[in-house]
Structure formats: structure tokens, C-alpha cells
mmCIF file of C-alpha atoms in Angstrom:
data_model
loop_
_atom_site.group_PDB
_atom_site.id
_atom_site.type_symbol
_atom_site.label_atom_id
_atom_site.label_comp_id
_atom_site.label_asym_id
_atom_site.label_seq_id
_atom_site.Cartn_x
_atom_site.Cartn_y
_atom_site.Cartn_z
ATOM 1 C CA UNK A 1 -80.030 -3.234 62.823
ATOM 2 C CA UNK A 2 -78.723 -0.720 60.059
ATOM 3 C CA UNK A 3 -75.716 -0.850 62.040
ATOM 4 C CA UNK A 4 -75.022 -3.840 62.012
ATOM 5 C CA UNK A 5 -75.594 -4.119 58.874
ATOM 6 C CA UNK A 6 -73.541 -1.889 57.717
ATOM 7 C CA UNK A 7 -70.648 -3.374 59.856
ATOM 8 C CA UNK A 8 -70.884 -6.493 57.944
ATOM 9 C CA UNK A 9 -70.487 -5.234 54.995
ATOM 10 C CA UNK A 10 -67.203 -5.460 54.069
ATOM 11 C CA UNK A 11 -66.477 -9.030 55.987
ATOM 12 C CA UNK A 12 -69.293 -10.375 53.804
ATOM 13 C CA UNK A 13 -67.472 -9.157 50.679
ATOM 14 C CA UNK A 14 -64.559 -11.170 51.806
ATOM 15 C CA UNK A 15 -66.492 -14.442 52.028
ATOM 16 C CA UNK A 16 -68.057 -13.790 48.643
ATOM 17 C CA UNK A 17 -64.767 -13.401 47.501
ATOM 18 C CA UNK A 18 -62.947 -16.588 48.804
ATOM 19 C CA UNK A 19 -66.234 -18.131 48.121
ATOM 20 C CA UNK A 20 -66.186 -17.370 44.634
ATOM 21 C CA UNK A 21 -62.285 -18.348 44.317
ATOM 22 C CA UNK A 22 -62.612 -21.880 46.023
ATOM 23 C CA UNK A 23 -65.717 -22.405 44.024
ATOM 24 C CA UNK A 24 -63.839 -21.049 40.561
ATOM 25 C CA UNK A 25 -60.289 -22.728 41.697
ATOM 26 C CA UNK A 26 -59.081 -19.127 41.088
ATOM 27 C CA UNK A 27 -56.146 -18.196 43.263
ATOM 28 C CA UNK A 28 -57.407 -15.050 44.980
ATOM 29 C CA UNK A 29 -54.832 -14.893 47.694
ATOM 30 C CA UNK A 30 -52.463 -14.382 44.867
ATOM 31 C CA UNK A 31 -54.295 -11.705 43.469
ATOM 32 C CA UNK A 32 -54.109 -10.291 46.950
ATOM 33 C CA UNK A 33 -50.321 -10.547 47.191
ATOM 34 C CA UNK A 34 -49.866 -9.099 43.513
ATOM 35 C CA UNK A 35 -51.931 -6.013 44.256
ATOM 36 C CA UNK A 36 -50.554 -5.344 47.283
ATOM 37 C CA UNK A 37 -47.391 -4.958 45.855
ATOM 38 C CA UNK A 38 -48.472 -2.957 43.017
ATOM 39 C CA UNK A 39 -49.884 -0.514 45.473
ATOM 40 C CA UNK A 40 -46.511 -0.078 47.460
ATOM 41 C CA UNK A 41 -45.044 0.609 44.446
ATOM 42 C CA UNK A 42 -47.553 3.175 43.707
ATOM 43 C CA UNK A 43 -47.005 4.696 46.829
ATOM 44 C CA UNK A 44 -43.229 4.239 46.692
ATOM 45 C CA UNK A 45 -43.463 6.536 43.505
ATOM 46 C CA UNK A 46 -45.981 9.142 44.855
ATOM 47 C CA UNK A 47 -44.229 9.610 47.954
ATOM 48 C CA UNK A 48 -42.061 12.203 47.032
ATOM 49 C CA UNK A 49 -44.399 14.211 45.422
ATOM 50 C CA UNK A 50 -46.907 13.804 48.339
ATOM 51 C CA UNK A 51 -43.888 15.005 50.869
ATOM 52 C CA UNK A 52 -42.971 18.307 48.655
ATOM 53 C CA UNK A 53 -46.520 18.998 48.991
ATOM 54 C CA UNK A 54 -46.742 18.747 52.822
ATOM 55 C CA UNK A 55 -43.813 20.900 53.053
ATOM 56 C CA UNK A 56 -44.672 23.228 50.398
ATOM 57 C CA UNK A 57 -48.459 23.862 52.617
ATOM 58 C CA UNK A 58 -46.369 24.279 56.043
ATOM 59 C CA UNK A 59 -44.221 26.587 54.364
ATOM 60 C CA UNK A 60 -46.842 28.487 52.858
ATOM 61 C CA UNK A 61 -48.454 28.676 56.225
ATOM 62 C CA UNK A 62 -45.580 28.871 58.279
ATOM 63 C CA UNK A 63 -44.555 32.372 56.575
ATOM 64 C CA UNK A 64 -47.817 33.979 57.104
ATOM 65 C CA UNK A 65 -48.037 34.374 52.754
ATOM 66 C CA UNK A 66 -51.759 33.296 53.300
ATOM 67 C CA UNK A 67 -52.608 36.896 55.118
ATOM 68 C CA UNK A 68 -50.008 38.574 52.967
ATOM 69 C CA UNK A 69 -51.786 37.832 50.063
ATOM 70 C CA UNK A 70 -55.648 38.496 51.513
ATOM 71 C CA UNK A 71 -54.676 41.800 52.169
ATOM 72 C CA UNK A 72 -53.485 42.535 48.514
ATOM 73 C CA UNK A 73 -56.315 41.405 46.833
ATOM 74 C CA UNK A 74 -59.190 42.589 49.039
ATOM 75 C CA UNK A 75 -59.880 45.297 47.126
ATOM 76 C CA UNK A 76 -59.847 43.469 43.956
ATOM 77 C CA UNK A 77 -62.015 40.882 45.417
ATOM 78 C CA UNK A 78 -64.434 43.554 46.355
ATOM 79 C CA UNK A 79 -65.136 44.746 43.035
ATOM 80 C CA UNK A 80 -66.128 41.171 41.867
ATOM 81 C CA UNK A 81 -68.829 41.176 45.014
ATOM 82 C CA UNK A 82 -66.629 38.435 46.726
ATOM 83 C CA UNK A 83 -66.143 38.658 50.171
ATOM 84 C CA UNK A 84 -63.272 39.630 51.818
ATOM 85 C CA UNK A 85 -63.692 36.729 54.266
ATOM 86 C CA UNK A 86 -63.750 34.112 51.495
ATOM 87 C CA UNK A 87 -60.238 34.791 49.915
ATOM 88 C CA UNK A 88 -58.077 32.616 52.059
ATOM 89 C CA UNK A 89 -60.000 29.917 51.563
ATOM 90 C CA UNK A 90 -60.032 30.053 47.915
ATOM 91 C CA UNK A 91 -56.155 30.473 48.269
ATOM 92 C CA UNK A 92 -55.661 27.202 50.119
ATOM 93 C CA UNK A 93 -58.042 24.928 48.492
ATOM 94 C CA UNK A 94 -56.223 24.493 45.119
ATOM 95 C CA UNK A 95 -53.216 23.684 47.855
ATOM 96 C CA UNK A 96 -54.266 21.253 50.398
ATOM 97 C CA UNK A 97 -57.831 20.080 51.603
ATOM 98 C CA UNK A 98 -57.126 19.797 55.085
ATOM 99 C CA UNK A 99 -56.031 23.277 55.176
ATOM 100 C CA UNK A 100 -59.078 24.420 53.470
ATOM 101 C CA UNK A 101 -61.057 22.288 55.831
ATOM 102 C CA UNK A 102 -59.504 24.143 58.801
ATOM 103 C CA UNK A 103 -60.593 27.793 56.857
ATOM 104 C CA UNK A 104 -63.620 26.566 56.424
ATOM 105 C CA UNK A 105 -64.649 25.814 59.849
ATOM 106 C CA UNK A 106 -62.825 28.610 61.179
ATOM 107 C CA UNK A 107 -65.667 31.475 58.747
ATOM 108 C CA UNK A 108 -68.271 28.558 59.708
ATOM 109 C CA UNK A 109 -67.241 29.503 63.138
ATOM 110 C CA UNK A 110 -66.954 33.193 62.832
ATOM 111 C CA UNK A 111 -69.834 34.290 60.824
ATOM 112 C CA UNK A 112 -72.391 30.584 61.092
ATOM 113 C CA UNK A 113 -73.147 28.516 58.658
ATOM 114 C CA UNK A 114 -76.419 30.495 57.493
ATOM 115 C CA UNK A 115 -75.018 33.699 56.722
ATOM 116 C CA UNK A 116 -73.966 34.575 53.286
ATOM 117 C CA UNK A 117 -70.449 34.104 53.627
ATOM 118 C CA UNK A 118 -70.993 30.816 55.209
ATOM 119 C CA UNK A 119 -73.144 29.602 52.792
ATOM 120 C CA UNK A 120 -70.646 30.982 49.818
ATOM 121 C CA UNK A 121 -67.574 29.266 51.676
ATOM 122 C CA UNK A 122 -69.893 26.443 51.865
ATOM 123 C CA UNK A 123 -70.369 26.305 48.131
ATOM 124 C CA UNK A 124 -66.837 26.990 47.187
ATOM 125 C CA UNK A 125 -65.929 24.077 49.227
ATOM 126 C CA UNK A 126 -68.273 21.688 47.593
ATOM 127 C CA UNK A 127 -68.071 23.084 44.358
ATOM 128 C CA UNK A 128 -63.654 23.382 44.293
ATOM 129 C CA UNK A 129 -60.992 21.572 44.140
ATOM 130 C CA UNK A 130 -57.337 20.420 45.377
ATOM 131 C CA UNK A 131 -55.982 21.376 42.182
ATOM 132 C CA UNK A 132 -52.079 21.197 42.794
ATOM 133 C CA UNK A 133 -52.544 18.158 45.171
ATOM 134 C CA UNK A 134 -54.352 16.186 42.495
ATOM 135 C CA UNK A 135 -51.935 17.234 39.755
ATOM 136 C CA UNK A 136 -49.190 16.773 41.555
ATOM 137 C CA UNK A 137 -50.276 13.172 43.073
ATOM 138 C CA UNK A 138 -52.125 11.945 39.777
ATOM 139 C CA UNK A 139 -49.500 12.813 37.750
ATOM 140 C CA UNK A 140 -46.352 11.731 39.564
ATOM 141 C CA UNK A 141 -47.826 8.211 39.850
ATOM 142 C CA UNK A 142 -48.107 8.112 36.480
ATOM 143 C CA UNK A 143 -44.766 9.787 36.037
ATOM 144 C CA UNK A 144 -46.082 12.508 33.726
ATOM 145 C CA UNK A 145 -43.015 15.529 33.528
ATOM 146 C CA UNK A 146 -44.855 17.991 31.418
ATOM 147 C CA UNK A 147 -48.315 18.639 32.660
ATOM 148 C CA UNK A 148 -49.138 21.258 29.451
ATOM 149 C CA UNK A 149 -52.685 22.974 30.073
ATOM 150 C CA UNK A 150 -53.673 20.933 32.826
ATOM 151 C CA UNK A 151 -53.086 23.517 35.371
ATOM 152 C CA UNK A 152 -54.342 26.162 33.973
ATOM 153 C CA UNK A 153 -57.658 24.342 32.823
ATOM 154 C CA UNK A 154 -58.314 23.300 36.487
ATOM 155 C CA UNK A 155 -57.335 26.794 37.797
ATOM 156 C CA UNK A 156 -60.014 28.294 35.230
ATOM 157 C CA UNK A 157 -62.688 25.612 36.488
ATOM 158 C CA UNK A 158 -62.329 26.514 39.718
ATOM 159 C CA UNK A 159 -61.912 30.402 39.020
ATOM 160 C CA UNK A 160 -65.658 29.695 37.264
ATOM 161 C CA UNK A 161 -66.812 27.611 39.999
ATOM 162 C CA UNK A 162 -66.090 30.550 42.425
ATOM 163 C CA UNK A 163 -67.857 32.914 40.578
ATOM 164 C CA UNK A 164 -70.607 30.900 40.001
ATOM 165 C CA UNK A 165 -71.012 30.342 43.772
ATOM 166 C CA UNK A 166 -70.889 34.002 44.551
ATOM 167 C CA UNK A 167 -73.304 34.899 41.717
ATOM 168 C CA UNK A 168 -75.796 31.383 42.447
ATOM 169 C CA UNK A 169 -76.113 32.321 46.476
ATOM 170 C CA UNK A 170 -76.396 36.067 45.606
ATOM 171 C CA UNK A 171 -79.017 35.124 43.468
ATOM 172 C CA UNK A 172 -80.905 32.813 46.009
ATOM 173 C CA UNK A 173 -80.106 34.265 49.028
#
């Protein structure tokens, strides 16, 4: 039943809405039509910026950079109480959410989902986000050039989200 429900959802909102546009003699076809083609122009103009992106991630993956860089800061990370394991995934989730995703299930998959680091990657990943994807999509739809402190507000959010997660689960676990 809750299925089905929930299937007819959304072709019930369409009824309402044709409903409520025959009964109103608004033209919501129209509407349709004109916000359909203000979202391909949306898209038209984010395009670009989402492509760079997608390149920019298989680059950064392609050229091995990710393990590159978990071996310099290890150490650092150590002295923080952060665990080794944790560090590529809090280098690809300001990048691209997919490729956190996959990091994510890979320590999920390696150490379990119970275990300290799984429950701090779990954290991170709730608690983090897509920083230069969001940025970089939010922005170039708006066409905004100069994106002044944003960056490096978001990258202190999530620096403090990070640590937070480290110190909450130490804390609790």
C-alpha cells in the first residue's frame, strides 16, 4: 500500500496542477514550456564549468596525486589524532562526491562500518562538503568571476567539521 502510494505521488501532483489551471484559466502548459527553457539555459551556462570539473577529478585521479599527497601528510595528520586512513577521503570530498562516495565504501569495506575509522569517515561524509563542485557550479550559473572569501570560508567549515568529527567520535566512542 505505502508503495503504491508513494508511486502516485508525483502523477497526482500533475492532476492537481492541470486541475488547478483549467479551474483558474491559468495557462500552465506555458509555464511548462517557459521553464523548461530557462533550465536549458541554465544548464547551457553550467556546462562548462561542470565539464572542467569532471576532467579536473580524472586528472587528479588519473596521476595518482591522491596517494602522493596521503603519504606527505600522514605524519601531520597523526599529530592531530586523525587517521591515516581518513586523509584521502577528506582530499576528494571538497572535489567530487562520487569520488568520495567510492573512498568511502572502499574504508567501509576495509576496516567495517563500526570501527572507529568507519564511523569517523562516516561522519566526515555526513558532516562535509563538495566545496569546489558547489562553488564552481553555483557560481558559474550565476556567472559570478570573483568568488572573494567564499572558498576559503567553506574550506575552514569543513576543516572544523573534520575536527569536530574526530574529536565528537573520540569522545563517544
Amino acid at each position: 500500500m505505502f508503495i503504491y502510494l508513494l508511486k502516485s505521488i508525483i502523477p497526482l501532483m500533475f492532476i492537481i496542477i492541470i486541475a488547478y489551471g483549467m479551474v483558474t484559466g491559468k495557462k500552465v502548459y506555458e509555464w511548462f514550456v517557459e521553464g523548461a527553457k530557462e533550465g536549458l539555459k541554465v544548464n547551457y551556462k553550467i556546462f562548462p564549468y561542470l565539464l572542467s570539473m569532471i576532467i579536473a577529478v580524472r586528472i587528479f585521479k588519473e596521476a595518482r596525486l591522491l596517494d602522493m599527497i596521503n603519504n606527505f601528510l600522514a605524519p601531520v595528520v597523526g599529530l592531530i589524532g586523525l587517521p591515516r586512513e581518513i586523509v584521502p577521503l577528506i582530499l576528494v570530498k571538497p572535489i567530487s562526491g562520487s569520488g568520495a562516495l567510492g573512498v568511502f565504501t572502499e574504508i567501509l569495506k576495509e576496516y567495517g562500518p563500526d570501527s572507529y575509522i568507519g564511523v569517523v569517515a562516516s561522519v566526515i561524509m555526513g558532516t562535509t562538503e563538495t566545496i569546489f563542485y558547489t562553488i564552481t557550479i553555483y557560481y558559474g550559473a550565476v556567472g559570478v568571476k570573483k568568488i572573494r572569501h567564499t572558498l576559503w570560508a567553506a574550506i575552514m567549515a569543513d576543516l572544523t567539521a573534520i575536527i569536530m568529527a574526530v574529536t565528537i567520535v573520540r569522545y563517544f566512542l
